[in-house]
PDB file of C-alpha atoms and ligand atoms in Angstrom:
ATOM      1  CA  MET A   1       0.000   0.000   0.000  1.00 77.00           C
ATOM      2  CA  VAL A   2       2.651   2.517   1.109  1.00 78.00           C
ATOM      3  CA  ASN A   3       4.916   1.678  -1.795  1.00 80.00           C
ATOM      4  CA  SER A   4       2.097   1.929  -4.291  1.00 89.00           C
ATOM      5  CA  ILE A   5       1.155   5.402  -2.960  1.00 89.00           C
ATOM      6  CA  ILE A   6       4.737   6.590  -3.349  1.00 89.00           C
ATOM      7  CA  GLU A   7       4.985   5.108  -6.835  1.00 89.00           C
ATOM      8  CA  LYS A   8       1.707   6.761  -7.869  1.00 90.00           C
ATOM      9  CA  ILE A   9       2.831  10.170  -6.583  1.00 90.00           C
ATOM     10  CA  GLU A  10       6.204   9.877  -8.329  1.00 88.00           C
ATOM     11  CA  ALA A  11       4.571   8.794 -11.591  1.00 88.00           C
ATOM     12  CA  LYS A  12       1.952  11.536 -11.395  1.00 87.00           C
ATOM     13  CA  ARG A  13       4.480  14.314 -10.817  1.00 84.00           C
ATOM     14  CA  ALA A  14       6.883  12.945 -13.435  1.00 83.00           C
ATOM     15  CA  GLY A  15       4.023  12.794 -15.951  1.00 80.00           C
ATOM     16  CA  GLU A  16       3.083  16.397 -15.291  1.00 80.00           C
ATOM     17  CA  ASN A  17       6.564  17.679 -16.046  1.00 74.00           C
ATOM     18  CA  ILE A  18       6.912  19.533 -19.344  1.00 72.00           C
ATOM     19  CA  PRO A  19      10.568  19.340 -20.375  1.00 69.00           C
ATOM     20  CA  ARG A  20      12.191  22.645 -21.238  1.00 70.00           C
ATOM     21  CA  GLN A  21      12.394  23.012 -25.016  1.00 68.00           C
ATOM     22  CA  HIS A  22      15.299  25.422 -25.144  1.00 85.00           C
ATOM     23  CA  LEU A  23      18.439  26.578 -23.392  1.00 94.00           C
ATOM     24  CA  GLY A  24      17.499  28.831 -20.476  1.00 95.00           C
ATOM     25  CA  LEU A  25      19.624  31.649 -19.103  1.00 97.00           C
ATOM     26  CA  SER A  26      19.765  29.854 -15.752  1.00 95.00           C
ATOM     27  CA  GLU A  27      21.728  27.095 -17.482  1.00 96.00           C
ATOM     28  CA  ILE A  28      24.276  28.990 -19.552  1.00 97.00           C
ATOM     29  CA  GLY A  29      26.974  28.540 -16.927  1.00 97.00           C
ATOM     30  CA  HIS A  30      26.987  24.772 -17.510  1.00 97.00           C
ATOM     31  CA  LYS A  31      30.605  23.777 -17.914  1.00 95.00           C
ATOM     32  CA  CYS A  32      30.026  21.438 -20.882  1.00 98.00           C
ATOM     33  CA  PRO A  33      29.654  23.203 -24.276  1.00 98.00           C
ATOM     34  CA  ARG A  34      28.194  20.013 -25.684  1.00 98.00           C
ATOM     35  CA  TRP A  35      25.487  20.051 -23.015  1.00 97.00           C
ATOM     36  CA  LEU A  36      24.682  23.667 -23.973  1.00 98.00           C
ATOM     37  CA  TRP A  37      24.464  22.659 -27.635  1.00 98.00           C
ATOM     38  CA  TYR A  38      22.075  19.788 -26.850  1.00 97.00           C
ATOM     39  CA  ALA A  39      19.890  22.057 -24.723  1.00 96.00           C
ATOM     40  CA  HIS A  40      19.744  24.768 -27.388  1.00 96.00           C
ATOM     41  CA  HIS A  41      18.940  22.221 -30.111  1.00 96.00           C
ATOM     42  CA  ASN A  42      16.027  20.754 -28.178  1.00 92.00           C
ATOM     43  CA  THR A  43      17.674  17.336 -27.891  1.00 94.00           C
ATOM     44  CA  PRO A  44      15.651  14.616 -26.146  1.00 90.00           C
ATOM     45  CA  SER A  45      16.964  14.030 -22.638  1.00 90.00           C
ATOM     46  CA  LYS A  46      16.475  11.549 -19.827  1.00 88.00           C
ATOM     47  CA  PRO A  47      13.047  12.104 -18.213  1.00 86.00           C
ATOM     48  CA  ILE A  48      13.131  13.764 -14.800  1.00 85.00           C
ATOM     49  CA  GLU A  49      11.965  11.536 -11.938  1.00 88.00           C
ATOM     50  CA  GLY A  50       8.907  12.556  -9.926  1.00 90.00           C
ATOM     51  CA  ARG A  51      11.094  12.788  -6.823  1.00 91.00           C
ATOM     52  CA  ILE A  52      13.275  15.427  -8.486  1.00 89.00           C
ATOM     53  CA  ILE A  53      10.204  17.384  -9.591  1.00 90.00           C
ATOM     54  CA  ARG A  54       9.093  17.447  -5.960  1.00 92.00           C
ATOM     55  CA  LEU A  55      12.579  18.563  -4.943  1.00 92.00           C
ATOM     56  CA  PHE A  56      12.248  21.541  -7.329  1.00 91.00           C
ATOM     57  CA  ARG A  57       8.898  22.279  -5.711  1.00 93.00           C
ATOM     58  CA  THR A  58      10.595  22.330  -2.306  1.00 94.00           C
ATOM     59  CA  GLY A  59      13.023  24.913  -3.709  1.00 94.00           C
ATOM     60  CA  ASN A  60      10.098  27.071  -4.832  1.00 94.00           C
ATOM     61  CA  ILE A  61       8.453  26.797  -1.411  1.00 96.00           C
ATOM     62  CA  ILE A  62      11.719  27.889   0.254  1.00 97.00           C
ATOM     63  CA  GLU A  63      11.987  30.811  -2.178  1.00 97.00           C
ATOM     64  CA  ASP A  64       8.503  32.006  -1.220  1.00 97.00           C
ATOM     65  CA  ALA A  65       9.340  31.612   2.476  1.00 97.00           C
ATOM     66  CA  ILE A  66      12.538  33.660   2.168  1.00 98.00           C
ATOM     67  CA  ILE A  67      10.708  36.439   0.346  1.00 98.00           C
ATOM     68  CA  SER A  68       8.128  36.419   3.107  1.00 97.00           C
ATOM     69  CA  ASP A  69      10.972  36.633   5.671  1.00 97.00           C
ATOM     70  CA  LEU A  70      12.511  39.618   3.847  1.00 97.00           C
ATOM     71  CA  GLU A  71       9.152  41.371   3.658  1.00 97.00           C
ATOM     72  CA  SER A  72       8.568  40.658   7.347  1.00 97.00           C
ATOM     73  CA  ILE A  73      11.488  42.991   8.120  1.00 97.00           C
ATOM     74  CA  ASP A  74      10.255  45.623   5.648  1.00 97.00           C
ATOM     75  CA  ILE A  75      12.583  44.730   2.773  1.00 97.00           C
ATOM     76  CA  GLU A  76      10.418  45.167  -0.300  1.00 97.00           C
ATOM     77  CA  VAL A  77      10.869  42.600  -3.084  1.00 98.00           C
ATOM     78  CA  THR A  78       9.776  43.743  -6.538  1.00 98.00           C
ATOM     79  CA  ASP A  79       9.947  42.248 -10.029  1.00 98.00           C
ATOM     80  CA  ARG A  80       9.333  38.684  -8.855  1.00 97.00           C
ATOM     81  CA  GLN A  81       9.698  36.198 -11.724  1.00 96.00           C
ATOM     82  CA  ARG A  82      10.206  39.016 -14.210  1.00 97.00           C
ATOM     83  CA  GLU A  83      11.243  37.591 -17.573  1.00 97.00           C
ATOM     84  CA  VAL A  84      14.590  38.694 -18.988  1.00 98.00           C
ATOM     85  CA  GLU A  85      16.049  37.788 -22.358  1.00 96.00           C
ATOM     86  CA  ILE A  86      19.065  38.032 -24.599  1.00 96.00           C
ATOM     87  CA  VAL A  87      18.403  38.369 -28.322  1.00 95.00           C
ATOM     88  CA  ASN A  88      21.249  37.588 -30.688  1.00 94.00           C
ATOM     89  CA  GLY A  89      20.084  37.385 -34.309  1.00 94.00           C
ATOM     90  CA  ASP A  90      17.340  34.769 -34.357  1.00 93.00           C
ATOM     91  CA  ILE A  91      18.428  33.242 -31.035  1.00 95.00           C
ATOM     92  CA  VAL A  92      16.523  34.278 -27.906  1.00 95.00           C
ATOM     93  CA  LEU A  93      17.640  33.023 -24.495  1.00 96.00           C
ATOM     94  CA  LYS A  94      15.215  33.670 -21.651  1.00 96.00           C
ATOM     95  CA  GLY A  95      15.192  33.489 -17.896  1.00 96.00           C
ATOM     96  CA  HIS A  96      13.275  34.688 -14.859  1.00 97.00           C
ATOM     97  CA  ILE A  97      14.742  36.645 -11.975  1.00 98.00           C
ATOM     98  CA  ASP A  98      13.730  35.926  -8.386  1.00 97.00           C
ATOM     99  CA  GLY A  99      13.280  39.620  -7.732  1.00 98.00           C
ATOM    100  CA  ILE A 100      14.896  42.966  -6.997  1.00 98.00           C
ATOM    101  CA  VAL A 101      15.579  44.342  -3.493  1.00 97.00           C
ATOM    102  CA  SER A 102      16.887  47.809  -2.698  1.00 93.00           C
ATOM    103  CA  GLY A 103      18.476  48.268  -6.111  1.00 96.00           C
ATOM    104  CA  GLN A 104      20.061  44.792  -6.072  1.00 98.00           C
ATOM    105  CA  LEU A 105      19.146  41.692  -7.997  1.00 98.00           C
ATOM    106  CA  LEU A 106      17.827  38.985  -5.657  1.00 98.00           C
ATOM    107  CA  GLU A 107      18.832  35.356  -6.158  1.00 98.00           C
ATOM    108  CA  ILE A 108      17.485  32.674  -3.831  1.00 98.00           C
ATOM    109  CA  LYS A 109      18.743  29.089  -3.624  1.00 97.00           C
ATOM    110  CA  SER A 110      18.507  26.178  -1.220  1.00 97.00           C
ATOM    111  CA  ALA A 111      21.061  23.487  -0.506  1.00 97.00           C
ATOM    112  CA  SER A 112      21.588  20.284   1.431  1.00 96.00           C
ATOM    113  CA  GLU A 113      23.691  20.406   4.593  1.00 97.00           C
ATOM    114  CA  LYS A 114      26.777  19.018   2.852  1.00 97.00           C
ATOM    115  CA  TYR A 115      26.511  21.433  -0.059  1.00 97.00           C
ATOM    116  CA  PHE A 116      25.743  24.373   2.242  1.00 98.00           C
ATOM    117  CA  LYS A 117      28.947  23.693   4.205  1.00 98.00           C
ATOM    118  CA  GLN A 118      30.930  23.900   0.951  1.00 98.00           C
ATOM    119  CA  LEU A 119      29.307  27.284   0.273  1.00 98.00           C
ATOM    120  CA  LEU A 120      30.422  28.570   3.665  1.00 98.00           C
ATOM    121  CA  LYS A 121      33.998  27.593   2.825  1.00 98.00           C
ATOM    122  CA  VAL A 122      34.327  28.929  -0.721  1.00 98.00           C
ATOM    123  CA  GLY A 123      31.662  31.618  -1.250  1.00 98.00           C
ATOM    124  CA  TYR A 124      28.866  31.726  -3.814  1.00 98.00           C
ATOM    125  CA  GLU A 125      30.800  32.236  -7.031  1.00 98.00           C
ATOM    126  CA  LYS A 126      33.249  29.376  -6.515  1.00 98.00           C
ATOM    127  CA  TRP A 127      30.541  27.200  -5.031  1.00 98.00           C
ATOM    128  CA  ASN A 128      28.429  26.929  -8.178  1.00 97.00           C
ATOM    129  CA  PRO A 129      29.593  28.302 -11.545  1.00 96.00           C
ATOM    130  CA  LYS A 130      26.085  27.949 -12.990  1.00 96.00           C
ATOM    131  CA  TYR A 131      24.624  30.104 -10.253  1.00 98.00           C
ATOM    132  CA  LYS A 132      27.440  32.619 -10.715  1.00 98.00           C
ATOM    133  CA  ALA A 133      26.720  32.877 -14.454  1.00 98.00           C
ATOM    134  CA  GLN A 134      22.995  33.258 -13.863  1.00 98.00           C
ATOM    135  CA  ALA A 135      23.454  36.054 -11.325  1.00 98.00           C
ATOM    136  CA  HIS A 136      25.892  38.065 -13.447  1.00 98.00           C
ATOM    137  CA  VAL A 137      23.894  37.769 -16.666  1.00 98.00           C
ATOM    138  CA  TYR A 138      20.709  38.753 -14.863  1.00 98.00           C
ATOM    139  CA  MET A 139      22.487  41.769 -13.343  1.00 98.00           C
ATOM    140  CA  VAL A 140      23.443  42.941 -16.845  1.00 98.00           C
ATOM    141  CA  LEU A 141      19.932  42.369 -18.183  1.00 98.00           C
ATOM    142  CA  CYS A 142      18.380  44.254 -15.264  1.00 98.00           C
ATOM    143  CA  ASP A 143      20.974  47.034 -15.437  1.00 98.00           C
ATOM    144  CA  LEU A 144      22.033  46.398 -11.839  1.00 98.00           C
ATOM    145  CA  GLU A 145      25.527  46.449 -10.378  1.00 98.00           C
ATOM    146  CA  GLU A 146      24.947  44.158  -7.387  1.00 98.00           C
ATOM    147  CA  CYS A 147      23.160  40.952  -6.508  1.00 98.00           C
ATOM    148  CA  MET A 148      22.081  39.765  -3.084  1.00 98.00           C
ATOM    149  CA  VAL A 149      22.190  35.988  -2.917  1.00 98.00           C
ATOM    150  CA  VAL A 150      20.293  34.196  -0.180  1.00 98.00           C
ATOM    151  CA  VAL A 151      20.853  30.477   0.322  1.00 98.00           C
ATOM    152  CA  GLU A 152      18.948  28.356   2.834  1.00 98.00           C
ATOM    153  CA  ASN A 153      20.247  25.135   4.330  1.00 98.00           C
ATOM    154  CA  LYS A 154      17.462  22.613   3.721  1.00 96.00           C
ATOM    155  CA  ASN A 155      18.460  20.603   6.805  1.00 96.00           C
ATOM    156  CA  ASP A 156      18.392  23.267   9.511  1.00 97.00           C
ATOM    157  CA  SER A 157      17.077  26.442   7.753  1.00 96.00           C
ATOM    158  CA  ASN A 158      20.283  28.392   8.392  1.00 98.00           C
ATOM    159  CA  LEU A 159      20.681  31.276   5.958  1.00 98.00           C
ATOM    160  CA  TYR A 160      23.697  32.489   3.988  1.00 98.00           C
ATOM    161  CA  ILE A 161      23.674  35.975   2.430  1.00 98.00           C
ATOM    162  CA  GLU A 162      26.336  37.496   0.185  1.00 98.00           C
ATOM    163  CA  THR A 163      26.458  40.505  -2.124  1.00 98.00           C
ATOM    164  CA  LEU A 164      28.000  39.929  -5.560  1.00 98.00           C
ATOM    165  CA  LYS A 165      29.430  42.755  -7.665  1.00 98.00           C
ATOM    166  CA  LEU A 166      28.807  42.712 -11.399  1.00 98.00           C
ATOM    167  CA  ASP A 167      31.792  41.611 -13.503  1.00 98.00           C
ATOM    168  CA  ARG A 168      31.046  42.777 -17.055  1.00 97.00           C
ATOM    169  CA  ASP A 169      34.209  41.247 -18.537  1.00 98.00           C
ATOM    170  CA  TYR A 170      33.208  37.872 -17.135  1.00 98.00           C
ATOM    171  CA  VAL A 171      29.709  38.173 -18.652  1.00 98.00           C
ATOM    172  CA  THR A 172      31.081  39.204 -22.059  1.00 98.00           C
ATOM    173  CA  LYS A 173      33.411  36.209 -22.216  1.00 98.00           C
ATOM    174  CA  LEU A 174      30.719  33.869 -20.954  1.00 98.00           C
ATOM    175  CA  LEU A 175      28.238  34.954 -23.630  1.00 97.00           C
ATOM    176  CA  ILE A 176      30.837  34.787 -26.413  1.00 97.00           C
ATOM    177  CA  ASP A 177      31.673  31.208 -25.369  1.00 97.00           C
ATOM    178  CA  VAL A 178      28.019  30.176 -25.037  1.00 98.00           C
ATOM    179  CA  PHE A 179      26.988  31.518 -28.447  1.00 97.00           C
ATOM    180  CA  ALA A 180      30.115  30.039 -30.041  1.00 97.00           C
ATOM    181  CA  ALA A 181      29.132  26.621 -28.673  1.00 98.00           C
ATOM    182  CA  ILE A 182      25.422  26.623 -29.458  1.00 97.00           C
ATOM    183  CA  THR A 183      25.787  27.955 -33.019  1.00 97.00           C
ATOM    184  CA  LEU A 184      28.199  25.224 -34.120  1.00 98.00           C
ATOM    185  CA  PRO A 185      26.746  22.979 -36.845  1.00 97.00           C
ATOM    186  CA  GLU A 186      27.598  19.857 -34.807  1.00 97.00           C
ATOM    187  CA  PRO A 187      27.832  19.209 -31.039  1.00 97.00           C
ATOM    188  CA  PRO A 188      31.151  20.401 -29.569  1.00 98.00           C
ATOM    189  CA  GLU A 189      33.692  17.978 -28.089  1.00 97.00           C
ATOM    190  CA  ARG A 190      32.752  16.002 -24.998  1.00 97.00           C
ATOM    191  CA  ILE A 191      34.199  17.008 -21.659  1.00 97.00           C
ATOM    192  CA  CYS A 192      33.609  13.485 -20.318  1.00 97.00           C
ATOM    193  CA  PRO A 193      36.347  11.052 -21.334  1.00 96.00           C
ATOM    194  CA  ASP A 194      33.929   8.113 -21.354  1.00 95.00           C
ATOM    195  CA  VAL A 195      30.399   7.145 -20.446  1.00 95.00           C
ATOM    196  CA  SER A 196      31.386   6.034 -16.938  1.00 96.00           C
ATOM    197  CA  TRP A 197      32.853   9.466 -16.078  1.00 96.00           C
ATOM    198  CA  TYR A 198      31.170  10.949 -12.987  1.00 96.00           C
ATOM    199  CA  GLU A 199      29.794  13.977 -14.862  1.00 96.00           C
ATOM    200  CA  SER A 200      28.359  11.714 -17.522  1.00 96.00           C
ATOM    201  CA  LYS A 201      26.524   9.601 -14.960  1.00 95.00           C
ATOM    202  CA  CYS A 202      24.435  12.547 -13.820  1.00 93.00           C
ATOM    203  CA  CYS A 203      24.013  14.154 -17.268  1.00 96.00           C
ATOM    204  CA  LYS A 204      20.545  14.134 -18.792  1.00 94.00           C
ATOM    205  CA  TYR A 205      22.094  13.939 -22.277  1.00 96.00           C
ATOM    206  CA  GLN A 206      24.357  10.969 -21.479  1.00 97.00           C
ATOM    207  CA  GLU A 207      22.542   8.564 -23.747  1.00 95.00           C
ATOM    208  CA  VAL A 208      22.497  10.730 -26.845  1.00 96.00           C
ATOM    209  CA  CYS A 209      26.024  11.971 -26.135  1.00 97.00           C
ATOM    210  CA  PHE A 210      27.549   8.500 -26.119  1.00 95.00           C
ATOM    211  CA  THR A 211      25.379   6.831 -28.743  1.00 89.00           C
TER     212      THR A 211
HETATM  213  S1  SF4 B   1      27.662  13.311 -21.050  1.00 93.23           S
HETATM  214 FE1  SF4 B   1      29.399  14.648 -20.527  1.00 93.23          FE
HETATM  215  S2  SF4 B   1      30.212  15.332 -22.494  1.00 93.23           S
HETATM  216 FE2  SF4 B   1      28.157  14.543 -22.853  1.00 93.23          FE
HETATM  217  S3  SF4 B   1      26.809  16.331 -22.736  1.00 93.23           S
HETATM  218 FE3  SF4 B   1      26.854  15.381 -20.727  1.00 93.23          FE
HETATM  219  S4  SF4 B   1      28.456  16.477 -19.604  1.00 93.23           S
HETATM  220 FE4  SF4 B   1      28.768  16.907 -21.780  1.00 93.23          FE
END
């Protein structure tokens, strides 16, 4: 009975998921150019499990809670989920910001205890290059010079807050590299030496990449 309930929930949530059909701005910091190419070219990927969909939902719930916490101390959050985009010829890359607070972009994340401890050691930008890319590109698109990142530990609800300063040179290089990769006629070289490589094992394009 219990197992069948869990299986039904997982199947239901997995079935409701609509896979993203394009490369999103939140993903352009992915370290693999081939991954970026697959995402931009709408390549079929491994379906996302229902459990992971529910994990994303938990992230959204935490985001709402943090915004409520900020507002509870009279920090106004505007522009929630505002769409931003980069247009380059016929390519349009879109994303959604978490919000704007006091003239700063707002980025909210959540992390497991183990991952949160890494953040405390290295700081936001070294902690997750994808998150770094997302924050800096969004700052440019919102014409903002700073970003307040708020990360919540999912195990004990501890908060981490850091202010990032916009690095325009970094964004320029990032976008040049991203557009160079996604506009190639064929997928770029693999970064994984073989299918058993650790980054391949958790890649949603593993199958197509090594077929
Ligand atoms: S399997 Fe490795 S090389 Fe292939 S797309 Fe994924 S990360 Fe890139």
